[in-house]
mmCIF file of C-alpha atoms in Angstrom:
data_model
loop_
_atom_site.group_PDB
_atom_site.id
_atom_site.type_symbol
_atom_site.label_atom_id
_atom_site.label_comp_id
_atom_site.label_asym_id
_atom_site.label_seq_id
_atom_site.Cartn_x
_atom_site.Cartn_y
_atom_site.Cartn_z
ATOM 1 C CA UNK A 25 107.583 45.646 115.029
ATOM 2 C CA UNK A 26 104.497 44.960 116.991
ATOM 3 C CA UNK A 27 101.155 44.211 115.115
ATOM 4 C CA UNK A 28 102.945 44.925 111.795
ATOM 5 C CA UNK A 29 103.823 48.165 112.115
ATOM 6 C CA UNK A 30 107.169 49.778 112.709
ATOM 7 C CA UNK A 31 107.377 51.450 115.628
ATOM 8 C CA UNK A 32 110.724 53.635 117.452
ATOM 9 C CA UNK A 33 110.696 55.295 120.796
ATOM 10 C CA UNK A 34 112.181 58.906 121.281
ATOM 11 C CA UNK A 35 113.457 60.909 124.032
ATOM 12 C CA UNK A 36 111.976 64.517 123.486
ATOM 13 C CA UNK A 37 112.909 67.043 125.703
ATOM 14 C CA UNK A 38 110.512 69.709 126.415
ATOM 15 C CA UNK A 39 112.075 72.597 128.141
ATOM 16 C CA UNK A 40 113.468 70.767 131.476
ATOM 17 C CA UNK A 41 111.825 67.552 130.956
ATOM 18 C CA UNK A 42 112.794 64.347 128.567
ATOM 19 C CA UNK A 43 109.749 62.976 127.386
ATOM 20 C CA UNK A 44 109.377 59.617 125.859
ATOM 21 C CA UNK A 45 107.180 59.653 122.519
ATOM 22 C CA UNK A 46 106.387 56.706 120.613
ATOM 23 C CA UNK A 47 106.266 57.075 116.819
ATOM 24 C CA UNK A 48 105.422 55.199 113.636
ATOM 25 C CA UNK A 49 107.688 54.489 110.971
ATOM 26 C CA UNK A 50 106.895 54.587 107.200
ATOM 27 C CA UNK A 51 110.096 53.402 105.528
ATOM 28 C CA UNK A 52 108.170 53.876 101.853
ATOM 29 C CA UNK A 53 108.047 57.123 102.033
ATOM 30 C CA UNK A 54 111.069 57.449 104.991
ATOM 31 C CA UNK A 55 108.499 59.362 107.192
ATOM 32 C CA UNK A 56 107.613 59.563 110.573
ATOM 33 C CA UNK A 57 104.110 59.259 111.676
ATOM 34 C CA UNK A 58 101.427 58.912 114.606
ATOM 35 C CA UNK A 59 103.636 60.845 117.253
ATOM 36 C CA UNK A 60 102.129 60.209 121.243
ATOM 37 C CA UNK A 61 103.334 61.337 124.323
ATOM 38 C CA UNK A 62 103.818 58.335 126.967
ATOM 39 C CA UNK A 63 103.217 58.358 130.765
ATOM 40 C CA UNK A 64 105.019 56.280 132.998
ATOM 41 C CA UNK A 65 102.271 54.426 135.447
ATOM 42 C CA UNK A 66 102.377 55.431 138.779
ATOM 43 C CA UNK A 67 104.423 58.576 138.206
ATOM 44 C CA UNK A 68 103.631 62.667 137.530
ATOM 45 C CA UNK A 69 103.720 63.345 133.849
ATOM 46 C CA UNK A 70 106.526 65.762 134.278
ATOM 47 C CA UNK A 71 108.286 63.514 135.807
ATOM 48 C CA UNK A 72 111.386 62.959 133.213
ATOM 49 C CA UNK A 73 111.542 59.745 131.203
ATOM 50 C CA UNK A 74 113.952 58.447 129.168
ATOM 51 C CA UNK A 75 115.700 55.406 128.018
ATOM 52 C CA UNK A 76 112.512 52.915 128.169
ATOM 53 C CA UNK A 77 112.688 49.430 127.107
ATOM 54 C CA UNK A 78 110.495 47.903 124.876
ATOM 55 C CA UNK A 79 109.113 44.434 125.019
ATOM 56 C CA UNK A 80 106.595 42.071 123.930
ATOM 57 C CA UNK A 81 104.776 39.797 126.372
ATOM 58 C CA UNK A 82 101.515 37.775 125.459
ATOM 59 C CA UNK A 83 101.375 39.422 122.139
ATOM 60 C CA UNK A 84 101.007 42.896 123.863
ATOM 61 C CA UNK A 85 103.436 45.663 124.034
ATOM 62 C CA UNK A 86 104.729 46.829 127.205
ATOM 63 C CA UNK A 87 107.672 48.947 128.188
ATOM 64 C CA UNK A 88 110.434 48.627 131.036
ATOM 65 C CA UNK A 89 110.567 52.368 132.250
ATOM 66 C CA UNK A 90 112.801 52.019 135.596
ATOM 67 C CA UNK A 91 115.902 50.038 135.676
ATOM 68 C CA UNK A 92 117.256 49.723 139.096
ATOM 69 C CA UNK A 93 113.455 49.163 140.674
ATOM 70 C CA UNK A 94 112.467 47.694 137.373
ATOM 71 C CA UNK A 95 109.119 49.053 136.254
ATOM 72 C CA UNK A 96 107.364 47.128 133.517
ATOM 73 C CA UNK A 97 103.866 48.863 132.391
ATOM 74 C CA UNK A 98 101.477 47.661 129.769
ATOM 75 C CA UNK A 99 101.191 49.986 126.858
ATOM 76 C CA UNK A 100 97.347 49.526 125.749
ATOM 77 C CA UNK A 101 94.208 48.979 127.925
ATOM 78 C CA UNK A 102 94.348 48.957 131.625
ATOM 79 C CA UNK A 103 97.031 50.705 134.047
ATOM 80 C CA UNK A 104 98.954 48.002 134.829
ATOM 81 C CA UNK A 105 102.365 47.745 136.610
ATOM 82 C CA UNK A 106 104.632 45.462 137.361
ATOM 83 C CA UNK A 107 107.465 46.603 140.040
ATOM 84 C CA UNK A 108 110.757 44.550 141.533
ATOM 85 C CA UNK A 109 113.969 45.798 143.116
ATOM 86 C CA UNK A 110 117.392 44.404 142.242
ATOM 87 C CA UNK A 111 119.384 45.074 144.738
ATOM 88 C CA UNK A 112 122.794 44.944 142.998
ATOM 89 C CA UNK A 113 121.270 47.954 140.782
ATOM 90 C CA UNK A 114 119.727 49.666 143.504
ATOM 91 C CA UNK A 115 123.453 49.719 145.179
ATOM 92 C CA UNK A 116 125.183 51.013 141.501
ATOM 93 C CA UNK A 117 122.091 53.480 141.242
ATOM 94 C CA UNK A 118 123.747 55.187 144.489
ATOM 95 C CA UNK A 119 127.382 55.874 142.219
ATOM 96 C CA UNK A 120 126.102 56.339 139.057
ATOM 97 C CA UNK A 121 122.810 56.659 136.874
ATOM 98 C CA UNK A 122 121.176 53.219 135.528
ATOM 99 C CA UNK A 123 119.246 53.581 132.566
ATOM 100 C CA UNK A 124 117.801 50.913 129.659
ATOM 101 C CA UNK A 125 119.353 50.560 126.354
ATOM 102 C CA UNK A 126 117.145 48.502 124.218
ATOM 103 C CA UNK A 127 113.972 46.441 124.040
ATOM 104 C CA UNK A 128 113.959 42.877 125.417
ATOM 105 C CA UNK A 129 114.051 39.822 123.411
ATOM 106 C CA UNK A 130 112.886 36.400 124.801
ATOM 107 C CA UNK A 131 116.317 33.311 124.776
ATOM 108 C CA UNK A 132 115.747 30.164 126.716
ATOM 109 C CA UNK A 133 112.712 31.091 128.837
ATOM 110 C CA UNK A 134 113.460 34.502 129.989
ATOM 111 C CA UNK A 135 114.038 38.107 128.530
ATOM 112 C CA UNK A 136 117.563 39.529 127.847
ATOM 113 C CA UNK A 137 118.124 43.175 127.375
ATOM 114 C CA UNK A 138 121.144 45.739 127.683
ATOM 115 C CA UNK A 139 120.986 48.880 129.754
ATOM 116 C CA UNK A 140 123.625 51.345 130.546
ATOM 117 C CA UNK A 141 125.609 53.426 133.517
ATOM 118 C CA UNK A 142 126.032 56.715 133.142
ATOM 119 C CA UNK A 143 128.684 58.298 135.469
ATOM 120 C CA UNK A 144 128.855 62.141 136.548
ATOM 121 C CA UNK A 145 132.090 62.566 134.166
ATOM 122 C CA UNK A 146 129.625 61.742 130.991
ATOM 123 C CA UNK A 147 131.286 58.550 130.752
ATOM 124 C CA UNK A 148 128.792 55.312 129.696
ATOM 125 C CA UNK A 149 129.590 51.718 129.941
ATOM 126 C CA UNK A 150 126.764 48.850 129.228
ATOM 127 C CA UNK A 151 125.553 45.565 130.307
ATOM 128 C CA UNK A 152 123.909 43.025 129.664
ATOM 129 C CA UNK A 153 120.651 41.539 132.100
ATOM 130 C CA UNK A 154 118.364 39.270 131.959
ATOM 131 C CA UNK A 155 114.782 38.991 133.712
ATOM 132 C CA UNK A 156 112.029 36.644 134.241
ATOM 133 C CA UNK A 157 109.799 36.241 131.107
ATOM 134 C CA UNK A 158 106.125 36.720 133.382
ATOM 135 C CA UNK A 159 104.992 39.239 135.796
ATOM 136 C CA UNK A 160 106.368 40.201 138.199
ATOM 137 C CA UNK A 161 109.905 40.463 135.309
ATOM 138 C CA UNK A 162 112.175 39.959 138.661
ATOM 139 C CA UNK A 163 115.343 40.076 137.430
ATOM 140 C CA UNK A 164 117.197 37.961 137.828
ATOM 141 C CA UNK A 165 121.809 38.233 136.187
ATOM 142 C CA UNK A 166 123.569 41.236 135.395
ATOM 143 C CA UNK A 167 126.781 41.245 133.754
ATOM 144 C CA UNK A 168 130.086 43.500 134.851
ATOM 145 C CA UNK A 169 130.131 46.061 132.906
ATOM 146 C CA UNK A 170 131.777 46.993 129.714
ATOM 147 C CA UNK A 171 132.788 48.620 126.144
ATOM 148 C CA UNK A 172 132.946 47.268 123.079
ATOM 149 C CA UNK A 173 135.556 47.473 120.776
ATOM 150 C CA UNK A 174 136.006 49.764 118.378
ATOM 151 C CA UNK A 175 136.298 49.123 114.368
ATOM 152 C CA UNK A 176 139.600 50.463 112.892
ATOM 153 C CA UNK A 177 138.008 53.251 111.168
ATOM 154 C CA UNK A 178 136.601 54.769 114.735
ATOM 155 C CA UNK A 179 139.729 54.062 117.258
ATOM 156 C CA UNK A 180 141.393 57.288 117.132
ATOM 157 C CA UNK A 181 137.750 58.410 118.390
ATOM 158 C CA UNK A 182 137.001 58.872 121.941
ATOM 159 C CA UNK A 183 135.311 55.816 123.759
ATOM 160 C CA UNK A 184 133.797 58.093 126.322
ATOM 161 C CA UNK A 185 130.139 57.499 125.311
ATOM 162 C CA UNK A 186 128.946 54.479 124.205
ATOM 163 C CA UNK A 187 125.006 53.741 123.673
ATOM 164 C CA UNK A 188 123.970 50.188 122.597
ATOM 165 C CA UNK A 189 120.505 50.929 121.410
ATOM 166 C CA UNK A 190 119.658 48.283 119.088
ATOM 167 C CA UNK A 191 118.943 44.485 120.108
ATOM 168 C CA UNK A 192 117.533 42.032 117.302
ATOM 169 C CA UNK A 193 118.128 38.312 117.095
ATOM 170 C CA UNK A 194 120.392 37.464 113.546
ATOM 171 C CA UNK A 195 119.968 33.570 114.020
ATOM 172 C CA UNK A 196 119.380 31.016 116.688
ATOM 173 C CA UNK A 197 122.686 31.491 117.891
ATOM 174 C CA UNK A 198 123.234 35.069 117.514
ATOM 175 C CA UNK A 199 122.205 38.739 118.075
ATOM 176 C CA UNK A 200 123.304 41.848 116.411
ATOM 177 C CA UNK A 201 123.846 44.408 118.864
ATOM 178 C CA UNK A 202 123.746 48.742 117.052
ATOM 179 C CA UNK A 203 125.788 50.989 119.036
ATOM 180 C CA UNK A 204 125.904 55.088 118.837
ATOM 181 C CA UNK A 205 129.558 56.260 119.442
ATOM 182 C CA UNK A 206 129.976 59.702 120.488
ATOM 183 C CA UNK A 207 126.840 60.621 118.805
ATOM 184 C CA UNK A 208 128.129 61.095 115.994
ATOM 185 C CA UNK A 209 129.075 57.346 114.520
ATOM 186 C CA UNK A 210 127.120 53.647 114.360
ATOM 187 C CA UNK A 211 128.745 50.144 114.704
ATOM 188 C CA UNK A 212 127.172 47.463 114.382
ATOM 189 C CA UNK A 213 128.174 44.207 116.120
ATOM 190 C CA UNK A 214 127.186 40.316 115.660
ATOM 191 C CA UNK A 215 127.888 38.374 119.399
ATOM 192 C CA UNK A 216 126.677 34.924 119.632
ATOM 193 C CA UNK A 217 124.072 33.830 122.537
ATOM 194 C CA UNK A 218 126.727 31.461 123.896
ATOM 195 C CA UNK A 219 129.158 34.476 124.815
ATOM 196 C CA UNK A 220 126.467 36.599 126.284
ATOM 197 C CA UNK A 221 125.398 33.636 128.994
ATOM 198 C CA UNK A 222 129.191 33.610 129.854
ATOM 199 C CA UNK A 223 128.787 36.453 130.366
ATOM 200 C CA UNK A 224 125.599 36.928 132.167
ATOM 201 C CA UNK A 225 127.862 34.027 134.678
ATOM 202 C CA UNK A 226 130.912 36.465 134.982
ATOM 203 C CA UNK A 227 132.507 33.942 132.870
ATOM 204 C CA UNK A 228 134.772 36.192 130.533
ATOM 205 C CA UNK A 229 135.205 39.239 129.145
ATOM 206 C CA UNK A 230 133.660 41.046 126.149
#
């Protein structure tokens, strides 16, 4: 939600390109509105985009649109940028592809997001990350990576592809994390801040 309005990002492609469109959501009438085509800063529009993170900084939207050197644009008004390099990513980035997951949310003075790995077998794991909550968004803990577990109903599914797209806080000591399996099913999970910061410090296991 930003300014009131419900808004979802998409991953279009168009012939060999993904394309990242940003739409509006009428949930009255369960329609789709207001489709526009978005441009990463500082790149060729046929460059392929995917995967962007949404967040809200200042009371203006912006978008994280690189992971490994983590790109951070401002969505309205000027061209701006903001670019860092992690190095642990940029190492992982060299194995497998490193992609965002969903939007940031702000917990103790900086953001906290999930992104994903994507290895050449189609096989995704996730983690969790965490970045500075003003320009330059350094950031700054990654977790290992991992899968979540899988209700009864799914666990004679395959686990190959798992993509944790949705991030919203429940309560002051929770999130609820949305997860496509396999394309084809959504779980929904409730994990409380205190295990993702143990995590974030390599502390456990999910």
């Amino acid at each position: 939600v930003y300014k009131d309005i419900i808004y979802s990002l998409v991953a279009i492609k168009e012939g060999n390109i993904n394309k990242m469109k940003l739409v509006t959501i009428d949930t009255e009438n369960k329609k789709i509105h207001n489709v526009k085509s978005l441009y990463a800063v500082g790149e060729s529009e046929f460059s392929s985009q995917r995967n962007w993170n949404p967040m809200i900084y200042n009371d203006e939207l912006y978008f994280s649109t690189r992971l490994h050197r983590h790109k951070i644009m401002k969505y309205e008004g000027e061209n701006v940028l903001y670019e860092t390099i992690n190095d642990q990513l940029a190492i992982q980035s060299k194995y497998k592809k490193v992609h965002g997951g969903t939007r940031a949310i702000l917990y103790k003075g900086n953001y906290i997001a999930v992104g994903h790995y994507k290895y050449e077998s189609e096989y995704y794991t996730s983690f969790f990350y965490t970045f500075e909550d003003r320009p330059p968004f350094k950031i700054l803990k990654i977790t290992k990576e991992f899968l979540l577990p899988l209700p009864k109903e799914y666990e004679k599914m395959s686990n190959r592809v798992q993509m944790i797209t949705g991030l919203e806080e429940y309560d002051s000591t929770s999130v609820y994390l949305t997860m496509g399996l396999m394309d084809s099913a959504m779980c929904a999970y409730k994990i409380r801040y205190k295990v993702i910061e143990e995590l974030l410090n390599n502390n456990c296991e999910v």
